[in-house]
mmCIF file of C-alpha atoms in Angstrom:
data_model
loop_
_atom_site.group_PDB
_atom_site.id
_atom_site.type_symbol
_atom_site.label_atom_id
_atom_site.label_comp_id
_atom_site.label_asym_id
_atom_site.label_seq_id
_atom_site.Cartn_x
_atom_site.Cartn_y
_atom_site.Cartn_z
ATOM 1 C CA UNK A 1443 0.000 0.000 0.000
ATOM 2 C CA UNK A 1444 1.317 3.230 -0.905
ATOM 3 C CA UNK A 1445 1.541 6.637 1.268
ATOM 4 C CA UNK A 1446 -0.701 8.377 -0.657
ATOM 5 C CA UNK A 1447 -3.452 5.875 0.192
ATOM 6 C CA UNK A 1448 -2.664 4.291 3.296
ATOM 7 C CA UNK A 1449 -5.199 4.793 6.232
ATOM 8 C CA UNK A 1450 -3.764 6.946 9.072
ATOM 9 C CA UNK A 1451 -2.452 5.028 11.722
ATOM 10 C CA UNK A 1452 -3.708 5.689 15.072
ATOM 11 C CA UNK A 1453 -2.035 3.884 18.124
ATOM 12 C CA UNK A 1454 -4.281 3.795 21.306
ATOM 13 C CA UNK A 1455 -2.276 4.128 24.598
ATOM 14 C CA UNK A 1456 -3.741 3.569 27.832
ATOM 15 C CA UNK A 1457 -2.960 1.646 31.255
ATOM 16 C CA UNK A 1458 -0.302 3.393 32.861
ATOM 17 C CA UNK A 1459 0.955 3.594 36.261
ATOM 18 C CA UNK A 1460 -1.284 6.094 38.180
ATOM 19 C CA UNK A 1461 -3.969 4.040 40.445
ATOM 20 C CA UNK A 1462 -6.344 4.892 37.393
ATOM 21 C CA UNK A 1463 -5.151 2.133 35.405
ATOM 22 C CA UNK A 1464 -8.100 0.057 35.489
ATOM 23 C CA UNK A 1465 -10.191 2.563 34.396
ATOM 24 C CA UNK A 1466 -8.111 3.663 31.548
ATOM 25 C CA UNK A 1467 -8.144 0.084 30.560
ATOM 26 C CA UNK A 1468 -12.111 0.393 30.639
ATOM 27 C CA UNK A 1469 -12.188 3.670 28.420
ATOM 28 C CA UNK A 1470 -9.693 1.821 25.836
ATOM 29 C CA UNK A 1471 -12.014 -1.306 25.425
ATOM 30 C CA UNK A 1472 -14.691 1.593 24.639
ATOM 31 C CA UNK A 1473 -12.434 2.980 21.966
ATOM 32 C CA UNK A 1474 -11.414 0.339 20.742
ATOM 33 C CA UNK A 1475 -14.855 -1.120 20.270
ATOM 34 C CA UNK A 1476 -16.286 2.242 18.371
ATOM 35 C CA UNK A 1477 -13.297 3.218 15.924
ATOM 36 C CA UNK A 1478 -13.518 2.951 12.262
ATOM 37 C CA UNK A 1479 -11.421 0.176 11.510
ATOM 38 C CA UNK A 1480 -12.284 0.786 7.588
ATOM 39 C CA UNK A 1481 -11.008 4.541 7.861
ATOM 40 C CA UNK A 1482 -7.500 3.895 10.719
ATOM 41 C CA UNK A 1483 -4.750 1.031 11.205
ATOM 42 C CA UNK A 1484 -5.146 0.470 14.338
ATOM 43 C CA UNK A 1485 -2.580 -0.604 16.825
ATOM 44 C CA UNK A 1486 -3.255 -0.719 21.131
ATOM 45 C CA UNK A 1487 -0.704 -0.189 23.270
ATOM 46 C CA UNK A 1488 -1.000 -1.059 26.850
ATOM 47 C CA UNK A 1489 1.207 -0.105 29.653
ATOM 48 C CA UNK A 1490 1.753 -2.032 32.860
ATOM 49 C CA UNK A 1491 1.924 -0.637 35.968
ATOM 50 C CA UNK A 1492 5.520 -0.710 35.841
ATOM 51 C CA UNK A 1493 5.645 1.541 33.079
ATOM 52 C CA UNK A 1494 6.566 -0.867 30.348
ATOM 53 C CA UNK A 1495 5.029 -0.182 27.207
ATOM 54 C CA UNK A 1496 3.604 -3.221 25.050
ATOM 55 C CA UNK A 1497 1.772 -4.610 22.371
ATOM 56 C CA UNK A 1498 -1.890 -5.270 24.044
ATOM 57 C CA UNK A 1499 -4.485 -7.364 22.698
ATOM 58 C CA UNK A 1500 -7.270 -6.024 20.760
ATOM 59 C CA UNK A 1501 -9.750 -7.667 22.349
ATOM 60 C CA UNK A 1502 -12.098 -5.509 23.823
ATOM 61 C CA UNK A 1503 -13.594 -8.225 26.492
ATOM 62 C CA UNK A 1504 -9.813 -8.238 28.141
ATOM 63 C CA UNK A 1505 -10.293 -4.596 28.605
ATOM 64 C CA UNK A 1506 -13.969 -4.552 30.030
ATOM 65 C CA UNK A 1507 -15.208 -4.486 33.426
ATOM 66 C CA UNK A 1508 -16.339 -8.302 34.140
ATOM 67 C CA UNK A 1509 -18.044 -9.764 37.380
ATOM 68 C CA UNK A 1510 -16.614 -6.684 39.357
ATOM 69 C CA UNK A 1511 -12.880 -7.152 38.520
ATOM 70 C CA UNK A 1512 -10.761 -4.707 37.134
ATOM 71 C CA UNK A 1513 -8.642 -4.883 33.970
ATOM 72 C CA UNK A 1514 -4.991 -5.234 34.002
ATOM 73 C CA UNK A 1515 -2.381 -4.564 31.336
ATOM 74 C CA UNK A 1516 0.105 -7.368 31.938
ATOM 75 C CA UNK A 1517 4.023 -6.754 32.286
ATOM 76 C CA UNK A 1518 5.709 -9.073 29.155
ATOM 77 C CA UNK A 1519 9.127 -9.725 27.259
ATOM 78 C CA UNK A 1520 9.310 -7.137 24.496
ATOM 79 C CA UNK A 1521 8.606 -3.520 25.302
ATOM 80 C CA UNK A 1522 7.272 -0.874 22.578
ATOM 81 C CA UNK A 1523 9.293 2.062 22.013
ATOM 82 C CA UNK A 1524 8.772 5.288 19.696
ATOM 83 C CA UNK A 1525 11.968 5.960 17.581
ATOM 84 C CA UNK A 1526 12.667 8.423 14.762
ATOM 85 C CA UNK A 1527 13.878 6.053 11.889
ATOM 86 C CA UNK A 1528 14.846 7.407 8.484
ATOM 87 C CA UNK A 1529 12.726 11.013 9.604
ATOM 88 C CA UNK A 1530 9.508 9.529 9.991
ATOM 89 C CA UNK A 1531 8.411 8.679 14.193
ATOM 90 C CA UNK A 1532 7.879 4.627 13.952
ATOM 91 C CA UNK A 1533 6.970 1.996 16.600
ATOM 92 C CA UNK A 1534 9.325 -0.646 17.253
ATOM 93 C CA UNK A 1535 9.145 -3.496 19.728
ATOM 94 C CA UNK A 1536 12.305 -5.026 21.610
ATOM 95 C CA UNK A 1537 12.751 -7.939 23.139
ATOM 96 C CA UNK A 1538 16.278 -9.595 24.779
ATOM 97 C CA UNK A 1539 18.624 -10.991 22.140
ATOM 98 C CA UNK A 1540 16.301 -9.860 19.216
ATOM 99 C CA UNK A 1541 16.706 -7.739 16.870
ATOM 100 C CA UNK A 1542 14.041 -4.487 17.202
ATOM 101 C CA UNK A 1543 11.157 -4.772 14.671
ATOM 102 C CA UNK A 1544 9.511 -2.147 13.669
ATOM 103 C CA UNK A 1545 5.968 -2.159 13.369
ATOM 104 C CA UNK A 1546 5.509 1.998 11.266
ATOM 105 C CA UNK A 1547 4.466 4.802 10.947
ATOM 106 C CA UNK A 1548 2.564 6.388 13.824
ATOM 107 C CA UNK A 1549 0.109 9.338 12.728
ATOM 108 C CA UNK A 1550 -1.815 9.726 15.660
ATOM 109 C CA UNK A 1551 -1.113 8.418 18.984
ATOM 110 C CA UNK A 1552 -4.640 8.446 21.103
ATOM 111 C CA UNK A 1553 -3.841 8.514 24.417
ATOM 112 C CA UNK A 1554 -6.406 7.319 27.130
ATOM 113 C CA UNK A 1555 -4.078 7.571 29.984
ATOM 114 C CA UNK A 1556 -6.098 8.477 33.450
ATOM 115 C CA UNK A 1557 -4.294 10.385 36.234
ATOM 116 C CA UNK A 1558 -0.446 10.932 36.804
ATOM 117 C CA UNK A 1559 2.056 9.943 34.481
ATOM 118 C CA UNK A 1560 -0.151 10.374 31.930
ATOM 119 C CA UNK A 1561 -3.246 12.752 32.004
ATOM 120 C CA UNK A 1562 -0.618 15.273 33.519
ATOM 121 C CA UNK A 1563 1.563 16.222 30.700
ATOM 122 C CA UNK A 1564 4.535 13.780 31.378
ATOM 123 C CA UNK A 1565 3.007 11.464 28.279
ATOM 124 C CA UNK A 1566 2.093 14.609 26.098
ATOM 125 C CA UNK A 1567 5.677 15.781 26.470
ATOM 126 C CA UNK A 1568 7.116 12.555 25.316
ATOM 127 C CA UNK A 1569 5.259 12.922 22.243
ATOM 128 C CA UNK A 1570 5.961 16.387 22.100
ATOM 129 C CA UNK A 1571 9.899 15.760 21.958
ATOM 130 C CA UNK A 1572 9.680 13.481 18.957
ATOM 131 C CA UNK A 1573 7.066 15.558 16.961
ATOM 132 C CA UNK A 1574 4.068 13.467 17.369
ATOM 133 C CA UNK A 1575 0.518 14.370 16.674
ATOM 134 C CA UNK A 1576 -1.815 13.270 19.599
ATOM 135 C CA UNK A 1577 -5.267 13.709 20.834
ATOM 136 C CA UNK A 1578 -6.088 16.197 23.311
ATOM 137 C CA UNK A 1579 -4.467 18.817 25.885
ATOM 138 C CA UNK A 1580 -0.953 20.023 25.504
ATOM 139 C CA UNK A 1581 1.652 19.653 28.155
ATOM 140 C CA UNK A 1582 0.908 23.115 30.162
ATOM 141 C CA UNK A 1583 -3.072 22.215 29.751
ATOM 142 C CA UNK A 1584 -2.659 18.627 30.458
ATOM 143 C CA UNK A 1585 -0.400 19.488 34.171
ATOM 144 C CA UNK A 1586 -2.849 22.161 34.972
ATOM 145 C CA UNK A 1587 -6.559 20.127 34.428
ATOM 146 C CA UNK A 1588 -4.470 17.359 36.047
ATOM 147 C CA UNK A 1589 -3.820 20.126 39.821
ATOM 148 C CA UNK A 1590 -6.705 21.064 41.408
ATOM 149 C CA UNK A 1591 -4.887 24.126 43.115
ATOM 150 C CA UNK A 1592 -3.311 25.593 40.252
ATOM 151 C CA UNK A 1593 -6.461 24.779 38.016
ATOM 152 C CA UNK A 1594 -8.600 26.785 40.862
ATOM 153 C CA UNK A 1595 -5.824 29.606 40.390
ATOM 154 C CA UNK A 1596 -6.502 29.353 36.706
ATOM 155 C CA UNK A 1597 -10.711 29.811 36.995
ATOM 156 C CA UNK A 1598 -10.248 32.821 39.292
ATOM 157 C CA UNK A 1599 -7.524 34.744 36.649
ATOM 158 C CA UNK A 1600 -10.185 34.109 34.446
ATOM 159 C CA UNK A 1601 -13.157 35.280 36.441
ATOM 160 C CA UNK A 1602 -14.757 32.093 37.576
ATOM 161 C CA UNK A 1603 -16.381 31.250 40.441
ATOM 162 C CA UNK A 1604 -14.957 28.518 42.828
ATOM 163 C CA UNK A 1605 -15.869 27.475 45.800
ATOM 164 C CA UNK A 1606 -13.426 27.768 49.329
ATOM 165 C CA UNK A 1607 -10.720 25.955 49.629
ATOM 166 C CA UNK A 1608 -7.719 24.919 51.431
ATOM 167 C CA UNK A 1609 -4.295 23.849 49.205
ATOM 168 C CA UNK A 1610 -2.221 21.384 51.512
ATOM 169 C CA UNK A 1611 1.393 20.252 50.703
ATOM 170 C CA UNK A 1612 3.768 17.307 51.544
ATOM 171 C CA UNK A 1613 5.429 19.553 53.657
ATOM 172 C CA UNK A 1614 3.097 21.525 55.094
ATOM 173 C CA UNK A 1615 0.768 18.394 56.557
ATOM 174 C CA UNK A 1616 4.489 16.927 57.911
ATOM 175 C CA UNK A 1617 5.692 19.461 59.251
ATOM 176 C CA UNK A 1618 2.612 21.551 61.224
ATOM 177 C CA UNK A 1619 -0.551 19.630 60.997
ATOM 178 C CA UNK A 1620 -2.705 21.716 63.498
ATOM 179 C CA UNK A 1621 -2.553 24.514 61.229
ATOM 180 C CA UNK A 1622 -3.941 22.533 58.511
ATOM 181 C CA UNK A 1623 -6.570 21.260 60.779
ATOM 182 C CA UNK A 1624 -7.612 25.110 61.238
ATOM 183 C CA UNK A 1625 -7.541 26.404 58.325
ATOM 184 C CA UNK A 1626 -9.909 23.295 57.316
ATOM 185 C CA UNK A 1627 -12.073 24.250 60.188
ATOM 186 C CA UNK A 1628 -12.670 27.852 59.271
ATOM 187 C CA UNK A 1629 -14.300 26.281 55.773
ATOM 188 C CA UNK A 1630 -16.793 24.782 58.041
ATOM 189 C CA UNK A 1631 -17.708 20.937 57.306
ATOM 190 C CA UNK A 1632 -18.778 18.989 55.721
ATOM 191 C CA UNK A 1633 -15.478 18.978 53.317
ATOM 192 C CA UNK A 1634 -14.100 16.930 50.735
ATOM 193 C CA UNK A 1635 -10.681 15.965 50.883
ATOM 194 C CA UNK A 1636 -9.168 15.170 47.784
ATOM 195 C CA UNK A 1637 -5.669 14.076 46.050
ATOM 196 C CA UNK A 1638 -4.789 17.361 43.816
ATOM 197 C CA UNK A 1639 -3.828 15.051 40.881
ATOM 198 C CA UNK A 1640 -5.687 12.170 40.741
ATOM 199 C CA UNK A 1641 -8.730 11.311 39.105
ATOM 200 C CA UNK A 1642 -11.864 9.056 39.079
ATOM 201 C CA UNK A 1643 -13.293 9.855 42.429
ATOM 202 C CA UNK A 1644 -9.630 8.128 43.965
ATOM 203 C CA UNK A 1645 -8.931 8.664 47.302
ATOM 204 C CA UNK A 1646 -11.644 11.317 47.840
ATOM 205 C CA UNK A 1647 -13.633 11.343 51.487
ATOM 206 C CA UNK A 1648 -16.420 13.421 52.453
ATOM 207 C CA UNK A 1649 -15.823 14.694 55.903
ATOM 208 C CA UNK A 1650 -18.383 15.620 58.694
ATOM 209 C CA UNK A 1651 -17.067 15.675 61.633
ATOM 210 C CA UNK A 1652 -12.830 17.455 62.914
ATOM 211 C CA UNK A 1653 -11.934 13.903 64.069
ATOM 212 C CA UNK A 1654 -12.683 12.530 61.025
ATOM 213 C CA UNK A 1655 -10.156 14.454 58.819
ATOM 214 C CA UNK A 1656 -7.300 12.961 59.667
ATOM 215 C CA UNK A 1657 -8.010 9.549 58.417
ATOM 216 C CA UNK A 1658 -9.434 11.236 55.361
ATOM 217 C CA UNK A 1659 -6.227 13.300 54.840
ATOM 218 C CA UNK A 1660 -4.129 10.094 55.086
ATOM 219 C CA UNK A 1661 -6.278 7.900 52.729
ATOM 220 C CA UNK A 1662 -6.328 11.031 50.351
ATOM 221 C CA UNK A 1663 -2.227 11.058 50.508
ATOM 222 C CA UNK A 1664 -1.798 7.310 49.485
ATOM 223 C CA UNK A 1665 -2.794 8.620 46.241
ATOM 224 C CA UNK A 1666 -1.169 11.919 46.225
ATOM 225 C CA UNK A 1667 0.985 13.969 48.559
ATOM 226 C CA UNK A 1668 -0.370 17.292 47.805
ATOM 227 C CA UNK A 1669 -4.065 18.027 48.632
ATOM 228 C CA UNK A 1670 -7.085 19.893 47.799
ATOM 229 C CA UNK A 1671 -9.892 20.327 50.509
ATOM 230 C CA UNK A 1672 -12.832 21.689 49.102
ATOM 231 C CA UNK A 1673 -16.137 23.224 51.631
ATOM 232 C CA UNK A 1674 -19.079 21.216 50.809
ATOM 233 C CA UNK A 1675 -21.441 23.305 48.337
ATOM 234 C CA UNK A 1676 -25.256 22.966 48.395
ATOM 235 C CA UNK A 1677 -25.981 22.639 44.710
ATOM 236 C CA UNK A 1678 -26.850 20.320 41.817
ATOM 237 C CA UNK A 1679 -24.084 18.909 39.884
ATOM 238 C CA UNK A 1680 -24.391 19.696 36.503
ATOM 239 C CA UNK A 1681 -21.392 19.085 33.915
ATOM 240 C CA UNK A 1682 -20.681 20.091 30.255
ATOM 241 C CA UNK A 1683 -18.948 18.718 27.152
ATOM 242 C CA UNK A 1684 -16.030 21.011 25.096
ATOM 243 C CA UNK A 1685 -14.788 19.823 22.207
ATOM 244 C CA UNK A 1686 -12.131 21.957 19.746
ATOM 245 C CA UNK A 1687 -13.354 24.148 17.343
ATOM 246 C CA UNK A 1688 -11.461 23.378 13.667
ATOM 247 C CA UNK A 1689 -9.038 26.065 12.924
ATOM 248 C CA UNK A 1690 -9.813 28.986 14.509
ATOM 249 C CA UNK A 1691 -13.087 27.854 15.353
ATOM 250 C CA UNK A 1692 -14.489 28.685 18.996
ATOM 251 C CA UNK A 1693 -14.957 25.574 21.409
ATOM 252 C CA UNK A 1694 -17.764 24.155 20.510
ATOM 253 C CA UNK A 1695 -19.915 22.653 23.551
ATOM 254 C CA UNK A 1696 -22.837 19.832 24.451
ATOM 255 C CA UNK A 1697 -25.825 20.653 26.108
ATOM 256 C CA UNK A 1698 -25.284 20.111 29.895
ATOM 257 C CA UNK A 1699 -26.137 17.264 31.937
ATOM 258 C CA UNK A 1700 -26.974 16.102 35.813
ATOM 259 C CA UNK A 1701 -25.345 13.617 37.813
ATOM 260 C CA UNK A 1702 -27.972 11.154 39.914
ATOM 261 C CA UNK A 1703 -26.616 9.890 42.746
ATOM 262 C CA UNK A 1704 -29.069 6.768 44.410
ATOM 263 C CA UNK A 1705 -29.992 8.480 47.656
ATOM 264 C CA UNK A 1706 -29.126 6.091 50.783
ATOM 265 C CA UNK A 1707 -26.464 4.436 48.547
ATOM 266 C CA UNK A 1708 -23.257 6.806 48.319
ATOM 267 C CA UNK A 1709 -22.764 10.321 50.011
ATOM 268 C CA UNK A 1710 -21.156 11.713 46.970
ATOM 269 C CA UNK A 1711 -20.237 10.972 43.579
ATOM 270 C CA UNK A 1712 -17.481 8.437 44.523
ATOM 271 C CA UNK A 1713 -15.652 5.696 42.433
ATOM 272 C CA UNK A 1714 -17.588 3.009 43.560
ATOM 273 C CA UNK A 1715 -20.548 4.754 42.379
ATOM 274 C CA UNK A 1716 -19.078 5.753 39.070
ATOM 275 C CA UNK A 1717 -17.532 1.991 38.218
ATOM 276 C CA UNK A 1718 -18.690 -0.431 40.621
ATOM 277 C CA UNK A 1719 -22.290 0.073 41.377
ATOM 278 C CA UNK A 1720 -23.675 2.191 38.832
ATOM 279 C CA UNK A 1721 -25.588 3.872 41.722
ATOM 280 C CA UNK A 1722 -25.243 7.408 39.340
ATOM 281 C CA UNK A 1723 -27.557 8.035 37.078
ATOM 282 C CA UNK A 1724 -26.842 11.112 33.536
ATOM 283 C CA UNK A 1725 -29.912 13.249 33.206
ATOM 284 C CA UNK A 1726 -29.062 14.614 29.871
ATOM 285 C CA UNK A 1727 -29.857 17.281 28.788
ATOM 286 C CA UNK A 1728 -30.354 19.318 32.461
ATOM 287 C CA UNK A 1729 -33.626 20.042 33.390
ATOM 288 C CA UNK A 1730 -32.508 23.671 33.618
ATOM 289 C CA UNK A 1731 -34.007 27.552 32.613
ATOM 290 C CA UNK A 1732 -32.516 28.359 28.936
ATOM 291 C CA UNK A 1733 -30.587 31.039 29.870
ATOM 292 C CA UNK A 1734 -28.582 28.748 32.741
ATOM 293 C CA UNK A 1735 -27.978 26.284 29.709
ATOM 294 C CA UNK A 1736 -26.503 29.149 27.609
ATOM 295 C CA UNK A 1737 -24.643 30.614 30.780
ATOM 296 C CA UNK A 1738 -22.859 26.726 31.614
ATOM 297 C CA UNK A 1739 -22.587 26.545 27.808
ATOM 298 C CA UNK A 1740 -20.015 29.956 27.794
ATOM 299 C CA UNK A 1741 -18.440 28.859 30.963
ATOM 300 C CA UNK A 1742 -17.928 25.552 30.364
ATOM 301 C CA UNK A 1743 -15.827 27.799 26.896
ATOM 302 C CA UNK A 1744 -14.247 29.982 28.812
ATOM 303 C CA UNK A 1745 -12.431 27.105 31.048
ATOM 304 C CA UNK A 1746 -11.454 25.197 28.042
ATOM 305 C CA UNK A 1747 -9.444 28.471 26.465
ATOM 306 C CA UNK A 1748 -8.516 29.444 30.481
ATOM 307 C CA UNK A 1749 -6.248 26.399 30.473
ATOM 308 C CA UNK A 1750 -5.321 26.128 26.971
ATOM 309 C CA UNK A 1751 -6.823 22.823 26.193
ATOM 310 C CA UNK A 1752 -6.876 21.188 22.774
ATOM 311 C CA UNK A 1753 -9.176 17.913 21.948
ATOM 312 C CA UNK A 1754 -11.695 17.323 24.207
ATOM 313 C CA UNK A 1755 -12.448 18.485 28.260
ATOM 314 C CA UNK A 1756 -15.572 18.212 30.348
ATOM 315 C CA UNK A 1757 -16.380 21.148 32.917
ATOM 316 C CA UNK A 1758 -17.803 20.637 35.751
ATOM 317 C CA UNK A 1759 -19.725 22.538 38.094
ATOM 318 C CA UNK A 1760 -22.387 23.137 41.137
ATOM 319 C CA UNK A 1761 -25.774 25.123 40.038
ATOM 320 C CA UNK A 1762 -27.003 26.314 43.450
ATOM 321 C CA UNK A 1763 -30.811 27.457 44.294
ATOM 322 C CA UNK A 1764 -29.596 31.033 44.034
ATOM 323 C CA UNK A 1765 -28.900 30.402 40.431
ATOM 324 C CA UNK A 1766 -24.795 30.946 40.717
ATOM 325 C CA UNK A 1767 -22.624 28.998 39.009
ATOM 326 C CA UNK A 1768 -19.271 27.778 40.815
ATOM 327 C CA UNK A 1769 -16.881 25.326 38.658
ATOM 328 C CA UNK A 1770 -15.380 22.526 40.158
ATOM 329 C CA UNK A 1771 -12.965 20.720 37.713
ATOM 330 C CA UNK A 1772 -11.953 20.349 34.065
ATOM 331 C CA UNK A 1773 -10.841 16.771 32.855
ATOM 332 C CA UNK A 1774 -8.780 17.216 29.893
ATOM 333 C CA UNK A 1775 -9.286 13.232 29.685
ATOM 334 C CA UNK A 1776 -12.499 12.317 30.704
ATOM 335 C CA UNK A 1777 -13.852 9.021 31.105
ATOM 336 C CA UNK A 1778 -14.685 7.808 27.564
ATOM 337 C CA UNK A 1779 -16.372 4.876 27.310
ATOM 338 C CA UNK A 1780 -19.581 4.851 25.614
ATOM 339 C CA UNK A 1781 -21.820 5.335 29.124
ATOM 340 C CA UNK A 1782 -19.238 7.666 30.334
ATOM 341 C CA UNK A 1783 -20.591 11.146 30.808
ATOM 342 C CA UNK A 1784 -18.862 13.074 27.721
ATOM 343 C CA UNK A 1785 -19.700 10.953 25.330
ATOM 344 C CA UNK A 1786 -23.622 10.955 26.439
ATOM 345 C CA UNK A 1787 -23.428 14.469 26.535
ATOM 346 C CA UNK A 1788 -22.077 14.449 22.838
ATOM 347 C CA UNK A 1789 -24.466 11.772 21.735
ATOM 348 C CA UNK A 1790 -27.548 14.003 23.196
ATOM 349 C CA UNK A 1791 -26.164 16.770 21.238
ATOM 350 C CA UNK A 1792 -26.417 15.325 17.869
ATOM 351 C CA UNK A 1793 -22.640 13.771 17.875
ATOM 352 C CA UNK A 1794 -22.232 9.911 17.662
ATOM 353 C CA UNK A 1795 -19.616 7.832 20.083
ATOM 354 C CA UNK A 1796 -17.830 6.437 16.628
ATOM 355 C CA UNK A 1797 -18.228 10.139 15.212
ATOM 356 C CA UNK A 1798 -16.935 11.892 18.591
ATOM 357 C CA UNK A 1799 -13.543 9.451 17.901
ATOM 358 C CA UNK A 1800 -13.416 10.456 14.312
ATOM 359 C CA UNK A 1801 -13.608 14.176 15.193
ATOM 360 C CA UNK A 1802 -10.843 13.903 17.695
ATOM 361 C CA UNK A 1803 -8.657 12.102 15.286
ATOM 362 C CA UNK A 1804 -9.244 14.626 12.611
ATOM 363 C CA UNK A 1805 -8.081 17.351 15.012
ATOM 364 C CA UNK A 1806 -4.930 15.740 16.155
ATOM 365 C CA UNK A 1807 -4.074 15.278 12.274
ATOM 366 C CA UNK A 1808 -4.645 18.749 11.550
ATOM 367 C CA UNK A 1809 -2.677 20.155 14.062
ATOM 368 C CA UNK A 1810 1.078 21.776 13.970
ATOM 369 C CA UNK A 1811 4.169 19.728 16.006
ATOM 370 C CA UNK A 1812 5.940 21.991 17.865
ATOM 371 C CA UNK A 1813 4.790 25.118 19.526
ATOM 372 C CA UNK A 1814 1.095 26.595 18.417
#
């Protein structure tokens, strides 16, 4: 087959080390499952949670959640590397006392990397340093969605609203944990306590009662040594949808929708209720006024350009009685199977799962290497 009429070839990378890995796994076997096989070579790439890179199995029933047990991308003998060859940025795989064989050209790589070490930038500058095209937020983008201080810091520049909040380091919970404990108690509880860079509900507690938060700082650490603890906000959780413009297009955005959680069940949107139970319900679109549609609609915009994100986010945010608006988060890699949230929103919109990858793909082809 020729250049001029071979299909673009898209490699799908997802695992990874962070404690996300399942759930990466879970948002692959959705990809996966939805591409257009007649329009891109496809080629998956999983990596373990040792941070080997290898040649995974297509098989999207390996990467599914089965019977409650979470998917694992397996460690093995030959590792997949990108390498420059003769100017064009190829995959190769390695094994010991082989000689490398190299599997092509890469076009597109389509990462679906959850949480540090990959969601955070450190992936996106890999394929930055050997010019290759990729789906979604830059490095800069990537690190900030992926810090729930510095993405606050971000909003407010921008003139968001968020919600109080207390930023706690490595060092500052070692070395004098009392003042941590007060400036958590002048928020007023309930709060949430959350890793700053991790995803997927992980590690999050919702905290009611001062000698409670210690335990809920410490299982928030095990995930991440800095911290974000957030006041509890009365208000209906309502996300939206950004996806690139084309050229110098605006973002374009999905109608909002509204998270369900089964009252009795969970206290909060946590990952057992995202992945294990299914105890959260997507009212999509929001049963809200027009004008608080159009209002999430421009926010939702204005956080995508705020960061400098690229591909695809979703924004999400509190609606309280009073009618205010107060962001929460952006995820610059959102869940992405076909029941996750962004793709419903999309599909309620008028924008297919299969069509949502397509569009994605097309934007990572279209864009400049380097800096833009």
């Amino acid at each position: 087959m020729t250049d001029a009429v071979r299909k673009p070839r898209i490699a799908v990378l997802f695992g990874g080390r962070s404690s996300e890995h399942a759930v990466s796994c879970v948002t692959a076997a959705g990809v996966l499952g939805a591409i257009d096989r007649e329009k891109y070579d496809v080629i998956p790439i999983g990596i373990a949670k040792t941070g080997q890179w290898v040649l995974a199995d297509g098989d999207v029933a390996q990467w599914s959640l089965s019977n409650g047990s979470l998917p694992e991308v397996a460690p093995g003998e030959a590792t997949v590397a990108l390498a420059e060859i003769g100017g064009e940025h190829q995959l190769i795989v390695a094994a010991p006392d082989q000689v490398p064989t190299e599997l092509g050209q890469v076009d597109v790589v389509f990462p679906l990397l959850h949480g540090p070490f990959g969601e955070d930038g450190t992936v996106q500058g890999l394929l930055e340093l050997s010019d290759t095209r990729y789906v979604g937020a830059g490095v800069l983008a990537s690190a900030i969605g992926m810090d729930k201080h510095f993405m606050k810091v971000v909003f407010e520049s921008a003139g968001l609203a968020v919600g109080p909040y207390v930023a706690v380091t490595d060092r500052q919970w070692l070395r004098d944990p009392a003042s941590v404990r007060e400036q958590v108690a002048a928020l007023g509880f309930p709060v949430f306590v959350k890793p700053a860079r991790a995803g997927s509900s992980m590690g999050i507690s919702k905290v009611d009662r001062p000698e409670d938060l210690d335990a809920a700082i410490e299982e928030a650490r095990r995930h991440d040594p800095k911290l974000v603890i957030e006041a509890g906000i009365v208000g209906r959780e309502i996300e939206c949808a950004v996806l690139q413009g084309r050229g110098t297009d605006a973002p374009r955005t999905s109608l909002p929708a509204e998270i369900a959680v089964a009252v009795g069940e969970h206290s909060f949107y946590d990952f057992e209720a995202k992945y294990v139970d299914n105890a959260a319900s997507l009212i999509c679109p929001a049963e809200l006024p027009q004008e608080a549609i159009a209002e999430v609609r421009r926010q939702a915009a204005v956080a995508f350009d705020a960061i400098g994100a690229e591909g695809l986010s979703r924004v999400d945010f509190f609606y309280t009685e009073q009618g205010e608006w107060i962001i929460n988060e952006i995820n610059t890699l959102p869940g992405f199977t076909p029941k996750s949230m962004y793709p419903q929103m999309w599909a309620a919109t008028g924008l297919s799962y299969t069509e949502l990858i397509d569009e994605l793909i097309h934007l990572a082809l279209s864009r400049k290497t380097g800096l833009r």
